[in-house]
């Protein structure tokens, strides 16, 4: 089933004929078209090297498209001034496979740091960081350092750090990739809760079980092209689609 966009409201994300060629000539994305309404929960699936992380780097404006346009919340990223980048990145919460916590800071300090660098008042930093750690179930780990935490706990801290700006959009690149299956499921439950509270979630993943069980929107990319966009899909149809094309 091909998803038809809901034009009754402005989409949160819109990619229009997006191409990305890296300096070494690699064509990582080819004519990608994608519309994501506010509130969506979307899995981006595809083999290693398919272009998932490239799409995410374009969305957070770490890279620019070679051709095409990307709109997020009505703003065209290619036209955004450098000085508007910090406020843009605050709208987007980013979560990585390898957590990317600062090792010399405690859980609380890792979350608070994300606000402090923006010059927020101490009171606001304290209150919001505390709330974010509560949402991820780590109220009892404020003073714990990353090396003293399990992988799942570290990923929760990273999610709290992403949530601390109350972002409209959460983008996660293989967030369960370094976790055992049970812990991966706990982290997924957290993303589902965050989505239910109103944030749009876009997640690149290799985790077939999770994609198959949750039956959310699945966008499959292969060789830099969108080859499937299912409203309630599974992981394996992605492989079937690319096998058929081969
Ligand atoms: N910075 C880069 N410079 C050159 N090629 C890159 C760069 N990053 C990724 N690529 C290439 O672009 C393609 C897509 O990579 P990527 O977006 O990381 O895929 P995925 O996340 O699906 O594994 C791959 O062929 C990869 O080798
Ligand atoms: Mg990747």
Coordinates of C-alpha atoms and ligand atoms in Angstrom, one line a residue:
X1 CA 0.0 0.0 0.0
X2 CA 1.4 3.4 -0.9
X3 CA 0.8 6.1 1.6
X4 CA -1.1 9.1 0.3
X5 CA -0.1 12.3 2.1
X6 CA -2.7 14.0 4.2
X7 CA -2.9 17.5 2.8
X8 CA -5.4 18.7 5.4
X9 CA -2.5 20.0 7.5
X10 CA 1.0 21.2 6.7
X11 CA 3.4 18.2 7.0
X12 CA 6.1 18.5 9.7
X13 CA 8.7 17.1 7.2
X14 CA 8.7 17.3 3.5
X15 CA 11.5 16.1 1.2
X16 CA 11.1 17.1 -2.4
X17 CA 13.3 15.4 -5.0
X18 CA 16.3 15.2 -2.7
X19 CA 19.6 14.0 -4.0
X20 CA 22.8 13.7 -2.0
X21 CA 26.2 13.1 -3.5
X22 CA 29.2 13.1 -1.2
X23 CA 32.5 14.8 -2.2
X24 CA 34.0 11.4 -3.2
X25 CA 31.2 10.9 -5.7
X26 CA 29.0 8.5 -3.7
X27 CA 25.4 9.0 -4.6
X28 CA 23.9 8.4 -1.2
X29 CA 20.3 9.6 -1.9
X30 CA 18.5 9.6 -5.2
X31 CA 15.4 11.6 -5.8
X32 CA 13.9 11.0 -2.4
X33 CA 10.3 12.1 -1.8
X34 CA 8.9 11.9 1.7
X35 CA 6.1 13.5 3.6
X36 CA 5.8 13.1 7.4
X37 CA 2.7 14.6 9.1
X38 CA 3.0 15.8 12.6
X39 CA 2.5 13.0 15.2
X40 CA 3.8 10.2 12.9
X41 CA 5.9 7.3 14.0
X42 CA 8.1 6.3 11.2
X43 CA 10.7 3.5 10.8
X44 CA 13.4 4.0 8.2
X45 CA 14.7 0.6 7.2
X46 CA 17.2 -0.7 4.6
X47 CA 20.5 -2.5 4.4
X48 CA 23.8 -1.0 5.6
X49 CA 24.8 1.7 3.2
X50 CA 21.3 2.3 1.9
X51 CA 21.3 6.0 2.9
X52 CA 19.4 6.0 6.2
X53 CA 22.0 8.0 8.2
X54 CA 22.5 10.4 5.3
X55 CA 18.8 11.2 5.3
X56 CA 19.0 11.8 9.1
X57 CA 22.1 14.1 8.6
X58 CA 20.2 16.1 6.1
X59 CA 17.2 16.4 8.4
X60 CA 19.3 17.9 11.2
X61 CA 21.1 20.1 8.7
X62 CA 24.5 18.5 9.3
X63 CA 24.7 18.0 5.5
X64 CA 22.9 19.8 2.7
X65 CA 21.3 18.1 -0.3
X66 CA 23.0 18.3 -3.6
X67 CA 19.6 18.8 -5.3
X68 CA 16.1 19.2 -4.0
X69 CA 14.4 20.8 -1.0
X70 CA 13.8 19.8 2.6
X71 CA 11.2 21.6 4.6
X72 CA 10.8 21.0 8.4
X73 CA 7.9 22.8 10.0
X74 CA 7.6 25.0 7.0
X75 CA 11.2 26.1 7.0
X76 CA 13.4 25.3 4.1
X77 CA 16.6 23.9 5.6
X78 CA 18.8 24.9 2.6
X79 CA 17.9 28.5 3.0
X80 CA 18.3 28.6 6.8
X81 CA 20.9 31.1 8.0
X82 CA 23.8 29.8 10.1
X83 CA 22.7 31.8 13.1
X84 CA 19.3 30.1 13.0
X85 CA 20.8 26.6 13.3
X86 CA 21.0 26.5 17.1
X87 CA 17.3 27.3 17.4
X88 CA 16.4 24.9 14.7
X89 CA 18.4 22.0 16.3
X90 CA 16.5 22.7 19.5
X91 CA 13.3 21.7 17.7
X92 CA 14.8 18.3 16.8
X93 CA 15.9 15.8 19.4
X94 CA 18.6 13.5 18.2
X95 CA 19.4 10.0 19.6
X96 CA 22.3 7.9 18.3
X97 CA 23.3 4.2 18.4
X98 CA 26.3 4.9 20.6
X99 CA 24.6 7.4 23.0
X100 CA 27.2 10.1 22.7
X101 CA 27.1 11.1 26.4
X102 CA 29.9 13.2 27.9
X103 CA 31.9 10.8 30.0
X104 CA 33.0 13.3 32.7
X105 CA 29.5 14.5 33.4
X106 CA 26.8 12.8 35.5
X107 CA 23.5 11.8 34.1
X108 CA 21.9 15.0 35.4
X109 CA 24.8 17.2 34.1
X110 CA 24.7 15.5 30.6
X111 CA 21.0 16.6 30.3
X112 CA 21.5 20.0 32.0
X113 CA 24.5 20.8 29.7
X114 CA 22.2 20.8 26.7
X115 CA 20.2 23.6 28.2
X116 CA 23.1 25.4 29.9
X117 CA 25.0 25.9 26.6
X118 CA 21.9 27.9 25.4
X119 CA 22.2 30.2 28.4
X120 CA 19.1 29.1 30.2
X121 CA 18.7 30.3 33.7
X122 CA 19.9 27.9 36.4
X123 CA 16.4 27.4 37.9
X124 CA 15.0 26.4 34.5
X125 CA 17.9 24.1 33.8
X126 CA 17.4 22.3 37.1
X127 CA 13.7 21.9 36.8
X128 CA 13.6 20.8 33.2
X129 CA 16.5 18.4 33.5
X130 CA 14.9 16.8 36.5
X131 CA 11.6 16.4 34.6
X132 CA 13.4 14.9 31.6
X133 CA 15.1 12.3 33.7
X134 CA 11.8 11.5 35.4
X135 CA 10.2 10.9 32.0
X136 CA 12.8 8.3 31.1
X137 CA 12.6 6.6 34.6
X138 CA 16.0 7.7 35.9
X139 CA 15.2 9.9 38.8
X140 CA 17.4 7.8 41.0
X141 CA 20.5 8.1 38.8
X142 CA 21.1 11.9 38.8
X143 CA 24.6 11.6 40.1
X144 CA 25.7 8.5 38.2
X145 CA 28.4 8.7 35.5
X146 CA 27.9 7.1 32.1
X147 CA 30.6 4.4 32.8
X148 CA 28.6 3.3 35.9
X149 CA 25.4 2.8 33.9
X150 CA 24.2 -0.1 31.6
X151 CA 23.7 0.6 27.9
X152 CA 20.0 0.9 28.4
X153 CA 20.4 3.5 31.1
X154 CA 22.9 5.4 29.0
X155 CA 20.4 5.5 26.2
X156 CA 17.7 6.7 28.5
X157 CA 20.0 9.6 29.6
X158 CA 20.6 10.4 25.9
X159 CA 16.8 10.4 25.3
X160 CA 16.3 12.7 28.3
X161 CA 18.9 15.0 26.8
X162 CA 16.9 15.0 23.5
X163 CA 13.6 15.6 25.3
X164 CA 14.8 18.5 27.5
X165 CA 14.0 21.1 24.8
X166 CA 10.5 19.6 24.3
X167 CA 11.2 18.9 20.6
X168 CA 8.4 18.5 18.1
X169 CA 10.6 16.0 16.3
X170 CA 12.7 13.1 17.6
X171 CA 15.2 11.6 15.1
X172 CA 16.9 8.4 16.2
X173 CA 19.7 6.6 14.2
X174 CA 19.6 2.9 15.2
X175 CA 19.0 3.7 18.9
X176 CA 18.6 0.0 19.9
X177 CA 21.7 -1.1 17.8
X178 CA 24.0 -1.5 20.8
X179 CA 21.4 -3.0 23.2
X180 CA 20.2 -6.5 24.0
X181 CA 16.7 -7.4 22.8
X182 CA 14.9 -6.9 26.2
X183 CA 16.6 -3.5 26.7
X184 CA 15.9 -2.6 23.1
X185 CA 12.2 -3.2 23.8
X186 CA 12.2 -1.0 26.9
X187 CA 13.8 1.8 24.9
X188 CA 11.2 1.3 22.2
X189 CA 8.4 1.6 24.8
X190 CA 9.9 4.9 25.7
X191 CA 9.8 6.2 22.1
X192 CA 6.2 5.1 21.8
X193 CA 5.3 7.0 25.0
X194 CA 7.1 10.1 23.7
X195 CA 5.1 9.8 20.4
X196 CA 1.9 9.4 22.3
X197 CA 2.7 12.7 24.1
X198 CA 2.7 14.4 20.7
X199 CA 6.3 14.3 19.4
X200 CA 6.9 13.0 15.9
X201 CA 9.4 10.1 15.8
X202 CA 11.6 9.1 12.8
X203 CA 13.8 6.2 13.5
X204 CA 16.4 4.4 11.4
X205 CA 16.6 0.8 12.5
X206 CA 17.9 -2.7 11.7
X207 CA 15.7 -4.3 14.4
X208 CA 13.4 -6.6 12.4
X209 CA 11.5 -7.9 15.4
X210 CA 10.6 -4.4 16.7
X211 CA 9.5 -3.2 13.2
X212 CA 7.4 -6.4 12.6
X213 CA 5.7 -6.3 16.0
X214 CA 4.9 -2.6 16.1
X215 CA 3.3 -2.3 12.6
X216 CA 4.0 1.4 12.2
X217 CA 4.8 3.3 9.1
X218 CA 7.8 1.8 7.4
X219 CA 9.8 3.6 4.7
X220 CA 12.4 1.3 3.1
X221 CA 15.4 2.7 1.2
X222 CA 17.7 0.8 -1.1
X223 CA 20.6 2.3 -2.9
X224 CA 19.5 5.8 -1.9
X225 CA 16.0 5.4 -3.2
X226 CA 12.7 5.0 -1.4
X227 CA 11.4 1.6 -2.5
X228 CA 8.5 1.2 -0.1
X229 CA 6.3 3.4 2.1
X230 CA 3.7 1.3 4.1
X231 CA 1.3 2.8 6.7
X232 CA 1.5 -0.3 8.9
X233 CA 4.4 -2.3 7.5
X234 CA 6.9 -4.9 8.6
X235 CA 10.7 -5.2 8.1
X236 CA 10.7 -8.2 5.8
X237 CA 8.6 -6.7 3.0
X238 CA 11.5 -4.3 2.6
X239 CA 13.8 -7.2 1.7
X240 CA 11.2 -8.7 -0.6
X241 CA 10.9 -5.4 -2.4
X242 CA 14.6 -5.1 -3.0
X243 CA 14.9 -8.8 -4.0
X244 CA 12.2 -8.2 -6.6
X245 CA 14.0 -5.3 -8.1
X246 CA 17.4 -7.1 -8.2
Ligands
LIG1 N1 30.8 11.3 4.7 C1 30.7 10.5 3.7 N2 31.4 10.6 2.6 C2 31.3 9.7 1.5 N3 30.4 8.7 1.5 C3 29.6 8.6 2.5 C4 29.7 9.4 3.7 N4 28.8 9.0 4.6 C5 28.2 7.9 4.0 N5 28.7 7.7 2.8 C6 28.3 6.6 1.8 O1 26.9 6.9 1.5 C7 26.1 5.7 1.4 C8 25.0 5.8 2.4 O2 25.5 5.7 3.7 P1 24.7 5.9 5.0 O3 23.8 7.0 4.8 O4 25.6 5.9 6.2 O5 23.8 4.5 5.0 P2 23.1 3.7 6.2 O6 23.0 4.6 7.4 O7 21.8 3.3 5.6 O8 24.0 2.5 6.5 C9 27.1 4.6 1.6 O9 27.6 4.1 0.3 C10 28.2 5.2 2.4 O10 29.5 4.6 2.2
LIG2 MG1 23.6 4.4 9.3

